[in-house]
Coordinates of C-alpha atoms and ligand atoms in Angstrom, one line a residue:
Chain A
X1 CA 10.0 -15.3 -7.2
X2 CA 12.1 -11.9 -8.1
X3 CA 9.0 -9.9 -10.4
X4 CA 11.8 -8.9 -13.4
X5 CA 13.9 -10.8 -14.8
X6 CA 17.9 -10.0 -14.4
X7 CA 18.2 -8.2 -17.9
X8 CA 15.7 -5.6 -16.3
X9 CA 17.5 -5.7 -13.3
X10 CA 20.9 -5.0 -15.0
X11 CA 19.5 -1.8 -16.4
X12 CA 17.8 -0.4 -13.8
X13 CA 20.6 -0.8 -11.6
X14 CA 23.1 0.7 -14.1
X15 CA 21.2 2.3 -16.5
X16 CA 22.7 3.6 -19.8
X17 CA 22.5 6.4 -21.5
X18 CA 20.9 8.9 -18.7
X19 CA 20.8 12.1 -19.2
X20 CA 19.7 15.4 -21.5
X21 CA 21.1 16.7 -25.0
X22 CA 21.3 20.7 -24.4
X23 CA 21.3 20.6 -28.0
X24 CA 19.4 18.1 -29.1
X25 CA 18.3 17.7 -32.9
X26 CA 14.6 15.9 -31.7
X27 CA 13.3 16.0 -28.5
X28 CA 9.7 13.5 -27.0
X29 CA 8.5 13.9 -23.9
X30 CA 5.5 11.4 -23.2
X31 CA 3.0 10.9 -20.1
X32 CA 2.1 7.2 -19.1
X33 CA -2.0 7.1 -19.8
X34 CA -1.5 4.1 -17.3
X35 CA 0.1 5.5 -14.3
X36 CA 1.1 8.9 -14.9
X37 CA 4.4 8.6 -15.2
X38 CA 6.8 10.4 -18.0
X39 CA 9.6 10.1 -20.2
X40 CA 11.7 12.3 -22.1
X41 CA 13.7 11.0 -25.1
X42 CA 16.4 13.6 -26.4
X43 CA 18.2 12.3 -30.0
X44 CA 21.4 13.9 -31.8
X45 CA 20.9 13.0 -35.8
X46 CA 24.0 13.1 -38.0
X47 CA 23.9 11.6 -41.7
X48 CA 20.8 10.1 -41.1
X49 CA 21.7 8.2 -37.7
X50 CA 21.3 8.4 -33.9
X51 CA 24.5 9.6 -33.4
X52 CA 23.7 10.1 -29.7
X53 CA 20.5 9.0 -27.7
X54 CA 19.7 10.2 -23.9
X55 CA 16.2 10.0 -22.0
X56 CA 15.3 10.9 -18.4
X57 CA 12.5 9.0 -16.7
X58 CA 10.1 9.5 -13.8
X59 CA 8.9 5.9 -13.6
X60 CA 8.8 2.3 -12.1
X61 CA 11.7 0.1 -12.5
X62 CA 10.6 -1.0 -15.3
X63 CA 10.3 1.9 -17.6
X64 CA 13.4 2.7 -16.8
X65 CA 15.0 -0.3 -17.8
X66 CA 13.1 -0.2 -21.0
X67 CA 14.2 3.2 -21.4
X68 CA 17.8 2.5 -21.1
X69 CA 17.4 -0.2 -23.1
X70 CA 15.5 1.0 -26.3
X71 CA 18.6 3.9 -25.8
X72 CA 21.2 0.9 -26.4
X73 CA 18.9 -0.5 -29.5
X74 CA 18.8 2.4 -31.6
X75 CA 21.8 4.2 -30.7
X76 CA 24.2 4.5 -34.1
X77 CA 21.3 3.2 -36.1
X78 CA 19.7 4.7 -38.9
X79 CA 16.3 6.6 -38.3
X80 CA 14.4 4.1 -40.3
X81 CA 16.1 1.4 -38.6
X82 CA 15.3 2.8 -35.1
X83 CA 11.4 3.3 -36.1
X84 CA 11.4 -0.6 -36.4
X85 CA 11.6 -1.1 -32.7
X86 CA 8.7 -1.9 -31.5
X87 CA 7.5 -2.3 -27.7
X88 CA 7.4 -6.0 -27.9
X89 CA 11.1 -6.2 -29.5
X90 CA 12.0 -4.1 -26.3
X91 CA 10.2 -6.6 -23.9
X92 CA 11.7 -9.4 -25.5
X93 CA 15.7 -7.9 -25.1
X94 CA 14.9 -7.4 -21.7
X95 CA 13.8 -11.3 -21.0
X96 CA 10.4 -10.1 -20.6
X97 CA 8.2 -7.7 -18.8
X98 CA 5.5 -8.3 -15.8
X99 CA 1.9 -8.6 -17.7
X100 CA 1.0 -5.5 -16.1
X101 CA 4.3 -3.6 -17.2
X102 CA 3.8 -3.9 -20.9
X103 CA 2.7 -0.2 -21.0
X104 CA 6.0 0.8 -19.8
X105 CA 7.4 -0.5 -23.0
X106 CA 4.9 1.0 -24.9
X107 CA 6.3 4.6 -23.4
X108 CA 10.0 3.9 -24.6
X109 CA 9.1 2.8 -28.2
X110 CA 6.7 5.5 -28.6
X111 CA 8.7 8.4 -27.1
X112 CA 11.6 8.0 -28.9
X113 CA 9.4 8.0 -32.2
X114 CA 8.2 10.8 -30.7
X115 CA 11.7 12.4 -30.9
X116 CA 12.5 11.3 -34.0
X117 CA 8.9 13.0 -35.2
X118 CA 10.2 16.1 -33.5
X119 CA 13.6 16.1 -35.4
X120 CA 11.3 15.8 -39.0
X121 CA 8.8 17.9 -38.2
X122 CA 12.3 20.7 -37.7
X123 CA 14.0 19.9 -40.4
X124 CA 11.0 19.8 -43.0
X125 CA 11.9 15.9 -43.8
X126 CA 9.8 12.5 -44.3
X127 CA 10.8 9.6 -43.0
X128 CA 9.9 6.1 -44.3
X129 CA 7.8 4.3 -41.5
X130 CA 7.3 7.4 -39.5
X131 CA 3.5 8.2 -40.8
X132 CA 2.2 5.0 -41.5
X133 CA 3.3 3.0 -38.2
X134 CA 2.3 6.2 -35.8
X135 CA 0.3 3.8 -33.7
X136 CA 1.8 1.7 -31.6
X137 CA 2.1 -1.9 -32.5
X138 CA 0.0 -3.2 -29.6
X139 CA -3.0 -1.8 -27.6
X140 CA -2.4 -0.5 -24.6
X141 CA -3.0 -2.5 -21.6
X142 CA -5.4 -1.0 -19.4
X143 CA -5.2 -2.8 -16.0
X144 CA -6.3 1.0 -14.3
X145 CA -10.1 0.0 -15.3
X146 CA -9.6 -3.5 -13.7
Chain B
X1 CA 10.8 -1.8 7.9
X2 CA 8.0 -3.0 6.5
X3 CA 6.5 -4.3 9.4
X4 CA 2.9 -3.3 8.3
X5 CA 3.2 -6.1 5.4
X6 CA 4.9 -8.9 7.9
X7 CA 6.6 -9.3 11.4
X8 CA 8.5 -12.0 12.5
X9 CA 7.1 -14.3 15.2
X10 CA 8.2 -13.1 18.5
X11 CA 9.6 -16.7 19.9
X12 CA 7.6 -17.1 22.6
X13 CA 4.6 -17.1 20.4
X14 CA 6.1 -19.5 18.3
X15 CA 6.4 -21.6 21.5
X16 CA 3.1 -21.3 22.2
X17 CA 2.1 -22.4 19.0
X18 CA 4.0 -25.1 19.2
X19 CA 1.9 -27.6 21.3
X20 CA -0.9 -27.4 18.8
X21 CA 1.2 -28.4 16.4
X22 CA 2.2 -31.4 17.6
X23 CA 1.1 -33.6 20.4
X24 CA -2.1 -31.6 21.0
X25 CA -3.9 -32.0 18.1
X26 CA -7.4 -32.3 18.8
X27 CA -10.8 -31.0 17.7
X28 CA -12.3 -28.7 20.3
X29 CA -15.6 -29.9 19.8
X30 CA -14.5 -33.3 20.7
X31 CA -15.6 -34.8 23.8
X32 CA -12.2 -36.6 24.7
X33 CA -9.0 -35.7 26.3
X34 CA -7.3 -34.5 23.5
X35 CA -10.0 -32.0 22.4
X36 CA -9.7 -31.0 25.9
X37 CA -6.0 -29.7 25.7
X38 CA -6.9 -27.7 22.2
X39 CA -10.4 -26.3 23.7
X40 CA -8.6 -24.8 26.6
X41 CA -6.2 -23.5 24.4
X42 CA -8.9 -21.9 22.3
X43 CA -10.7 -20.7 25.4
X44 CA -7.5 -19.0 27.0
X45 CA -6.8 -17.6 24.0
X46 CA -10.2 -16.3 23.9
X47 CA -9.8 -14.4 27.7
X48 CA -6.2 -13.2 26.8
X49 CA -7.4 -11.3 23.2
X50 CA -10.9 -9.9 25.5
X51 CA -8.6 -8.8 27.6
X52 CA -6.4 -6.9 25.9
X53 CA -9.1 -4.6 24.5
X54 CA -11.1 -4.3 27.5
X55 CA -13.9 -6.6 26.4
X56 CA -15.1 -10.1 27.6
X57 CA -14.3 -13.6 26.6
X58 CA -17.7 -14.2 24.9
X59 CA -17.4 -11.3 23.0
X60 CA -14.9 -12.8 20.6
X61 CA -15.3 -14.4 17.2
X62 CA -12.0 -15.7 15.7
X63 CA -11.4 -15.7 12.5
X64 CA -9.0 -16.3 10.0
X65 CA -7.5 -12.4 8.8
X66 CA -8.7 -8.8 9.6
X67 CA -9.8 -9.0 6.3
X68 CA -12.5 -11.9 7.2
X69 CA -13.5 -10.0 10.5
X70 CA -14.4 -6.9 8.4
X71 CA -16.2 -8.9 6.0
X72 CA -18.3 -10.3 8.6
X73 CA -19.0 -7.2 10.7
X74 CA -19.8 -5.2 7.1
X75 CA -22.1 -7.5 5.6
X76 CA -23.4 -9.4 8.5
X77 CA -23.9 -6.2 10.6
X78 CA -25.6 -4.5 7.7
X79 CA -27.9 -7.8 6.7
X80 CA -29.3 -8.3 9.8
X81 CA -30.6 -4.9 9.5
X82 CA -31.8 -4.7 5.9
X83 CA -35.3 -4.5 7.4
X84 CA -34.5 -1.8 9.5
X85 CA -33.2 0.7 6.8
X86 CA -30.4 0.5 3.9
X87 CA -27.9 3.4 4.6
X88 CA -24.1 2.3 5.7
X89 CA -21.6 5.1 6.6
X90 CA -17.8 4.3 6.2
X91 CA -14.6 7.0 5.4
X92 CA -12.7 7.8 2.0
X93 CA -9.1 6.1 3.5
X94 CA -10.9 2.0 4.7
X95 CA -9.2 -0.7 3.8
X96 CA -9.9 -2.4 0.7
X97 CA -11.9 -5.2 2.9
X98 CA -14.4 -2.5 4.0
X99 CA -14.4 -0.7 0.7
X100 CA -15.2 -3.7 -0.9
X101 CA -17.9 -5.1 1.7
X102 CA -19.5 -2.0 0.5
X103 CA -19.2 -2.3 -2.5
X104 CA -20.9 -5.7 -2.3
X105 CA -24.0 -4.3 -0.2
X106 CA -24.2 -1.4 -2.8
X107 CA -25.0 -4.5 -5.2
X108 CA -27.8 -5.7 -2.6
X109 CA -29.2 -2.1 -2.7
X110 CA -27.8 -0.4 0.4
X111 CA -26.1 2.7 -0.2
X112 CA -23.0 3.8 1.1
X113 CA -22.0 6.9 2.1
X114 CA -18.0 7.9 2.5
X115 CA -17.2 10.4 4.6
X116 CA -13.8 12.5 3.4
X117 CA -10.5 13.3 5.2
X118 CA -8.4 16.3 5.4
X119 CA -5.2 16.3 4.3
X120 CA -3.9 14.6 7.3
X121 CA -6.0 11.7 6.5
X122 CA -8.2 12.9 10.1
X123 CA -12.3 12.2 9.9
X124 CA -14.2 15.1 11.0
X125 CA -16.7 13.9 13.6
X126 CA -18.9 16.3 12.7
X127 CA -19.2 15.3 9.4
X128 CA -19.8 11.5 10.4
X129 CA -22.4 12.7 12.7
X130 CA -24.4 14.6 9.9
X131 CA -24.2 12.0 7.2
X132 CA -26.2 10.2 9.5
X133 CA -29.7 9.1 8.5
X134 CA -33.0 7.5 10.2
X135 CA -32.1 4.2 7.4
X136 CA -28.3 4.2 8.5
X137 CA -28.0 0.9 10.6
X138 CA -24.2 0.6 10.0
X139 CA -21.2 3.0 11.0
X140 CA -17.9 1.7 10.1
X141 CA -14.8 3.7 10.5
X142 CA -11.0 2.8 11.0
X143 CA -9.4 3.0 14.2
X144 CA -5.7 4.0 12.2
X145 CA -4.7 4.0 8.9
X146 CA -2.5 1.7 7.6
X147 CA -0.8 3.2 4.9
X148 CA 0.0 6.9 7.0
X149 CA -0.4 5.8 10.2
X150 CA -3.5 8.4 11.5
X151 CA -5.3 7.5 14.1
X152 CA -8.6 8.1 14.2
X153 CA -11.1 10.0 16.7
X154 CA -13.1 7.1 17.4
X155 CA -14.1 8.5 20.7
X156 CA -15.5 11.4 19.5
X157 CA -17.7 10.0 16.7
X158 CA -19.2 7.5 18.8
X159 CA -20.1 10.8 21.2
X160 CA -22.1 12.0 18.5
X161 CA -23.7 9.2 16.8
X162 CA -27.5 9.0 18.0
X163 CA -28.5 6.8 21.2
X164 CA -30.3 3.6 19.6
X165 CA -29.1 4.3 16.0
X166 CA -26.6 2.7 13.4
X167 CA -24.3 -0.3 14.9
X168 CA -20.5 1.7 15.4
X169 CA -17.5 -0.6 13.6
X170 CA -14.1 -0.2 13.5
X171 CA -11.3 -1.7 11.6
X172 CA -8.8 -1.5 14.6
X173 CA -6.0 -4.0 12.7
X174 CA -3.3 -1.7 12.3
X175 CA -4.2 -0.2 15.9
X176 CA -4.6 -3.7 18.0
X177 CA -1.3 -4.2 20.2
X178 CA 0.4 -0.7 19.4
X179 CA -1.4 1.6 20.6
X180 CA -4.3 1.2 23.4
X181 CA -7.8 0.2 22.5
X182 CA -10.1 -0.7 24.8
X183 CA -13.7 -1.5 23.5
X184 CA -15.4 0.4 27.1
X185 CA -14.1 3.5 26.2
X186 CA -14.4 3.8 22.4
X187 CA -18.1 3.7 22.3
X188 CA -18.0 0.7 19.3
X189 CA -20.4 -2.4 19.2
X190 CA -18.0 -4.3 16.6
X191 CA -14.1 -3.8 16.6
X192 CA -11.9 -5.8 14.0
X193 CA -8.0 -7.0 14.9
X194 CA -5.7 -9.0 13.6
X195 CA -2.2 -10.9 15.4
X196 CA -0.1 -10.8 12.2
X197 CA 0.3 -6.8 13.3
X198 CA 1.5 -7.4 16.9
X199 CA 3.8 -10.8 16.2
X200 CA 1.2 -13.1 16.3
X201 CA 0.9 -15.4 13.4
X202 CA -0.6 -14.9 10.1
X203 CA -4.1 -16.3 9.7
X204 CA -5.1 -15.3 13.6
X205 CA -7.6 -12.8 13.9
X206 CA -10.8 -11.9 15.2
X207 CA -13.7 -9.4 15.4
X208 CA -15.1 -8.5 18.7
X209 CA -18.7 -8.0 18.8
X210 CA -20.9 -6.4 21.6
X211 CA -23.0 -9.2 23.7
X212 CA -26.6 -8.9 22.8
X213 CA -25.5 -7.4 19.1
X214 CA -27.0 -8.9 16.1
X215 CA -25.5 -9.8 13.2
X216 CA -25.7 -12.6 9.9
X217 CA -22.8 -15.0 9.5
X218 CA -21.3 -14.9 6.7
X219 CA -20.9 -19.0 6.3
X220 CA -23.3 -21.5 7.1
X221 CA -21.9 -24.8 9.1
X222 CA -21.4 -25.8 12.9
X223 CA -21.5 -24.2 16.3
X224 CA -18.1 -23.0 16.6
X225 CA -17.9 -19.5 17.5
X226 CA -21.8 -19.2 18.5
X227 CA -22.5 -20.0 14.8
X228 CA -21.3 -16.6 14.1
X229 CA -18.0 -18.2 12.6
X230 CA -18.2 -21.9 11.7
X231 CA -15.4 -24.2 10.6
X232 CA -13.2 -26.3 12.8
X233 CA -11.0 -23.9 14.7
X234 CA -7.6 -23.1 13.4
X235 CA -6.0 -24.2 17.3
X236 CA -2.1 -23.3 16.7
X237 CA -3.2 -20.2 15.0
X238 CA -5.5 -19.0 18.2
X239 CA -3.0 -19.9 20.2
X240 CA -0.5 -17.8 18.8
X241 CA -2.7 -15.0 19.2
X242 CA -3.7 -15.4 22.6
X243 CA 0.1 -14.9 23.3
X244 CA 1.1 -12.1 21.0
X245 CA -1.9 -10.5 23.1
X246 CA -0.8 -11.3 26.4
X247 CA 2.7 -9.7 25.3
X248 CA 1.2 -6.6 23.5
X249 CA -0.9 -5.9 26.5
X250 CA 1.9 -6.7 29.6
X251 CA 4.7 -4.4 27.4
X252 CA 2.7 -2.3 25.3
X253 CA 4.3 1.1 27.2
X254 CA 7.4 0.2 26.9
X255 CA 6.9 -0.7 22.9
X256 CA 5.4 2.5 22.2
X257 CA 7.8 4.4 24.5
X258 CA 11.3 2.8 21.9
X259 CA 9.0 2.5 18.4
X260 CA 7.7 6.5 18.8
X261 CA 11.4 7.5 19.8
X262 CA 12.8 5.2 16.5
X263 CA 10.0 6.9 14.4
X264 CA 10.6 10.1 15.1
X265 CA 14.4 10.2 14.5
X266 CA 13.4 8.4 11.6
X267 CA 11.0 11.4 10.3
X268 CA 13.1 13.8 11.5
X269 CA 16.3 12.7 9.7
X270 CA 14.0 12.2 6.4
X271 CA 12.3 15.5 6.6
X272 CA 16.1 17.3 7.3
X273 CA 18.0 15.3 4.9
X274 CA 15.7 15.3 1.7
X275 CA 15.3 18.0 0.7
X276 CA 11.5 18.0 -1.3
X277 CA 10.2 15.6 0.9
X278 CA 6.8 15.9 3.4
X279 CA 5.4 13.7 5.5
X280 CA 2.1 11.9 5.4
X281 CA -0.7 11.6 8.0
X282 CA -1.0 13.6 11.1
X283 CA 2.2 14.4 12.7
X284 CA 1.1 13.6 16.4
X285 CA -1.6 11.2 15.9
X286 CA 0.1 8.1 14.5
X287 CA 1.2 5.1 15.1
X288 CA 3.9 4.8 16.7
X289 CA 5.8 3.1 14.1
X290 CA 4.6 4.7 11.1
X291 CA 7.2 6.8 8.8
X292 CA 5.7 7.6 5.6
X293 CA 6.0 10.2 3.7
X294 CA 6.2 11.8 -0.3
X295 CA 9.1 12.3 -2.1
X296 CA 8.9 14.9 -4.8
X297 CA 10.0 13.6 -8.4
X298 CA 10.8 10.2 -8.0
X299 CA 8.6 7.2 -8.1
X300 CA 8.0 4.1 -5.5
X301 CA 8.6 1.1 -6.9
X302 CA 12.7 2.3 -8.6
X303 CA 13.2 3.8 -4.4
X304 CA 11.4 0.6 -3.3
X305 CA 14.1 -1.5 -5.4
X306 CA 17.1 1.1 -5.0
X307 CA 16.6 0.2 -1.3
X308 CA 16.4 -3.3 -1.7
X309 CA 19.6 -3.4 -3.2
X310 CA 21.0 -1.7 0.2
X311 CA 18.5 -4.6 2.2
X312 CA 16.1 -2.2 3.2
X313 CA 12.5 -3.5 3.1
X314 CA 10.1 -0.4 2.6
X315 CA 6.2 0.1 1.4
X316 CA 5.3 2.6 -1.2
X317 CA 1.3 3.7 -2.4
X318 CA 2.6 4.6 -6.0
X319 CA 0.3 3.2 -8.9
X320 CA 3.4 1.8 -10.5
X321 CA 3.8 -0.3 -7.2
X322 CA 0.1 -1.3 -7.0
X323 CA -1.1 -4.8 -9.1
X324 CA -3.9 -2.5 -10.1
X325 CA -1.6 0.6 -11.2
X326 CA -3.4 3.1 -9.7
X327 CA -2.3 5.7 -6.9
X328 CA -3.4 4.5 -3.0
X329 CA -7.1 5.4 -2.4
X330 CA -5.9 7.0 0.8
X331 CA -3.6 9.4 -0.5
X332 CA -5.5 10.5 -3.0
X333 CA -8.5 11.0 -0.5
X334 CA -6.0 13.3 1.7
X335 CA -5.9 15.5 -1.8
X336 CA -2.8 14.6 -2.2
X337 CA -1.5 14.5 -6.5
X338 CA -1.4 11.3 -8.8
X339 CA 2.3 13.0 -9.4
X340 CA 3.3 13.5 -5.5
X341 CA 1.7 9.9 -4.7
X342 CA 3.7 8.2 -7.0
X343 CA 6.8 9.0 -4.3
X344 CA 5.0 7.9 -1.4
X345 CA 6.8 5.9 0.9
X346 CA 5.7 3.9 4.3
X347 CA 7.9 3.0 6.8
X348 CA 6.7 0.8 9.5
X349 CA 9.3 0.2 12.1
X350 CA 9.1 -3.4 14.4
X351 CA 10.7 -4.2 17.6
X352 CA 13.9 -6.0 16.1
X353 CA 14.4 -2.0 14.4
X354 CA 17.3 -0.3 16.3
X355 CA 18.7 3.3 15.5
X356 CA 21.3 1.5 13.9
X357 CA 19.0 0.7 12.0
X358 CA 17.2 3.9 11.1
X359 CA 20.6 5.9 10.7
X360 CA 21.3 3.3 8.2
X361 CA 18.2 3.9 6.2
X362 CA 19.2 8.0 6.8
X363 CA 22.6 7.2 5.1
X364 CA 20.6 5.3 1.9
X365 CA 17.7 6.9 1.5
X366 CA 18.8 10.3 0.6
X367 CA 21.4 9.1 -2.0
X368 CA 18.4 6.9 -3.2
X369 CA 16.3 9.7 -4.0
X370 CA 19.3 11.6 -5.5
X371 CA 20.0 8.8 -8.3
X372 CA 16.1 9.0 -9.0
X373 CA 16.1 12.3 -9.2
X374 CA 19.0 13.1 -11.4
X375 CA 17.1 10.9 -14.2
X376 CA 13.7 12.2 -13.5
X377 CA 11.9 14.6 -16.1
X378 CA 10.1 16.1 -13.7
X379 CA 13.5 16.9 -11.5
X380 CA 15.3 19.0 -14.2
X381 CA 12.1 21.0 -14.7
X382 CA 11.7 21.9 -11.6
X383 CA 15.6 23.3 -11.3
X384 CA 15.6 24.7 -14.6
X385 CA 12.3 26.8 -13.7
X386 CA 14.5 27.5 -10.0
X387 CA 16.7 28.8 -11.9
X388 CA 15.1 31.1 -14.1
Ligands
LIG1 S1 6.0 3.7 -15.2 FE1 4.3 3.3 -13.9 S2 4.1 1.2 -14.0 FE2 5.9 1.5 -15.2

């Protein structure tokens, strides 16, 4: 039995989205607790949306599908919109994770509020759901101390 | 090329399996004609596996995985000397089946002492010699790595271990039918091996035990294998092993002669056409069909699945690859970095591998690692701070 499921496959394969903003508005770079791994989420803001989203990933397959695919989810959204993706909402669009690559969509959610922090914390701003929800929604999984 | 995880049945084990299968079915404790046919296979099986380490037929246990036969010659070696003192000695880089075995005697109140590596993943002698105590009854060290390939000076530890002290192991699975081993000249009382790593079939296996050496089973039942190893013998599987053993030892020169040349062009091409790459474990003293090595940047489960989409089969020690998510034990013991790790990369080449085969994987590979790279954090970094 193939580990991922095809959506994950899809994006790996052909990930969208790759890539850096030289000029980016916010910028979240993030280390995997887990593994090690990182992720950096770069975000171009214009009237209050994600007018552009692009992320590059040292990872396992998995995080960078879930990168690519929290880059499609929130791209053209509003900020507030895009702070409502949550890790779980990610696994779901991508028809499910391994159990033991839940904390690779933990990284995606959280780095790109990370970004989106980063773009605030810049241009003096609050943003609804930004403070309150810093945590992320689940705890992380910590199959290291197995 | 990941013949370290499987290899295909070479066909005339298969054949010899076969019988055992089928019409000779019997028990080879049974005193009638057809426990005859399957006790004669066990028996020549026996004489062909002796053989091809330089040891006698009595001398072998079968078992049921290298794993079981380094359970048994851990903890039964160790037991039957709990009165004599509680000290074991094994290195950083064993296999999780002596790790653990440890680990389990640890519980029982032994202690364990691991002895390091150097960056080559090579034990110092010298430094086995002089964690030895007047308490340490067991001495357990691989014969080669399985993950980089190293071998191992066996010879040289054994020099230095003292006359009439500690019982000398080693975990020779991923040695057994690639390179030579011979049980006379090693200087070992106890010597684990496994078929599924020279064509034989999965579940065939054995440790090879010293006559006159003591040591606990591990299960409690019958008389099969001198009560060392009870449970009705697994015939086909033996069987299979007696062959692959008979092959490995008439051809061996001529396997290591094509598998070293295959390697090297293989490690020679990687080194020369990836740019940020080294390779892992000692450069001479390896297996002859060990690649592995580290890419810089990248990660080894996305290579791992970038070359399963080109059908190339490869290993990788990253923690992202690992059920347990961490980096391999053995890397990390050769002082190599959690970040450096994560690109490892094994290679282990088998005798249906061709330099087709190899130039293949030298076309794939580098554009692999370029895709990875050009989305990798760590990547732009590095060029940005190349470039100023
Ligand atoms: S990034 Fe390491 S397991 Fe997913």
């Amino acid at each position: 039995m193939p580990v991922y499921s095809e959506k994950v496959m899809q994006h790996f394969m052909n990930p969208h989205n790759v890539g850096e903003i030289p000029d980016a508005d916010g910028v979240g770079e993030i280390g995997n607790p887990v593994c090690g791994d990182m992720m950096t989420f770069y975000i171009k803001v214009k009237d209050n949306k994600l007018e552009d989203v692009k992320y590059k990933t040292f990872g396992c397959g998995a995080a960078i599908a879930v990168s690519s695919m929290v880059s499609d989810m929130v791209k053209g959204k509003t900020l507030e919109e895009a702070l409502t993706v949550t890790p779980s909402m990610v696994a779901k669009e991508l028809e499910g994770l391994p159990k033991n690559k839940f904390h690779c969509s933990n990284l995606g959610a959280q780095d790109l509020r990370k970004a989106i922090m980063n773009y605030a914390i810049k241009n003096k701003i609050d943003i609804p759901g930004l403070t309150d929800k810093e945590e992320p929604e689940e705890e992380e999984e910590h199959a290291c101390e197995t | 090329m990941d013949h370290a995880g499987a290899m295909p049945l070479l066909p005339e084990v298969r054949e010899a399996m076969l019988p055992y299968l089928n019409e000779i079915f019997g028990n080879p404790q049974s005193l009638h004609a057809w426990g005859d046919g399957a006790r004669e296979a066990v028996e020549e099986a026996r004489e062909k596996v002796a053989s091809l380490i330089g040891g006698s037929a009595e001398e072998i246990i079968f078992t049921a995985s290298g794993t079981e036969a380094n359970n048994l010659a851990i903890k039964g070696l160790a037991r039957a000397r709990a009165d004599k003192g509680k000290h074991i000695v094994i290195s950083a880089i064993e296999h999780f089946s002596v790790m653990n075995s440890a680990r389990t005697l640890q519980k029982e109140g032994f202690e364990v002492t691991l002895v390091p590596v150097d960056g080559y993943g090579v034990i110092d002698p010298d430094e086995v010699s002089r964690n030895i105590r007047n308490d340490t009854v067991l001495v357990s060290i691989m014969h080669a790595n399985g993950e980089v390939g190293t071998i191992e000076p066996i010879v040289e530890i054994a020099k230095r271990l003292p006359k009439d002290g500690p019982i000398f192991h080693t975990d020779a699975v991923a040695s057994t039918g690639n390179i030579p081993v011979d049980v006379k000249t090693m200087g070992v009382q106890a010597l684990s091996l496994a078929g599924n790593q020279f064509y034989g079939p999965k579940g065939s296996a054995a440790l090879w035990l010293k006559r006159g050496v003591r040591m606990l089973p591990l299960m409690d039942g019958g008389i099969q294998e001198g009560g060392r190893r009870p449970g009705t013998e697994d015939v086909p599987a033996i069987a299979g092993l007696g062959k692959a053993a008979e092959l490995a030892q008439k051809n061996l020169p001529e396997r290591m002669q094509r598998l070293t040349q295959l390697r090297d062009l293989l490690i020679n091409g990687v080194l020369s056409g990836v740019e940020h790459s080294m390779l892992t474990g000692h450069p001479v003293q390896r297996l002859p069909a060990y690649a592995s090595f580290c890419l810089n940047f990248i990660e080894g489960e996305a290579i791992l699945m970038l070359l399963n989409s080109h059908g190339i089969a490869a290993a990788s020690g990253s923690a992202c690859t690992s059920r347990a998510l961490k980096a391999s034990h053995v890397l990390l013991a050769m002082r190599i970095s959690h970040e450096v790790a994560q690109g490892s990369m094994l290679f282990s080449l088998g005798l249906d591998n061709n330099e087709d085969d190899v130039n293949y994987v030298l076309e794939k590979l580098p554009q692999v690692v370029d895709r990875l790279r050009q989305m990798s954090p760590l990547y732009s970094k590095y060029m940005k701070e190349q470039r100023g």
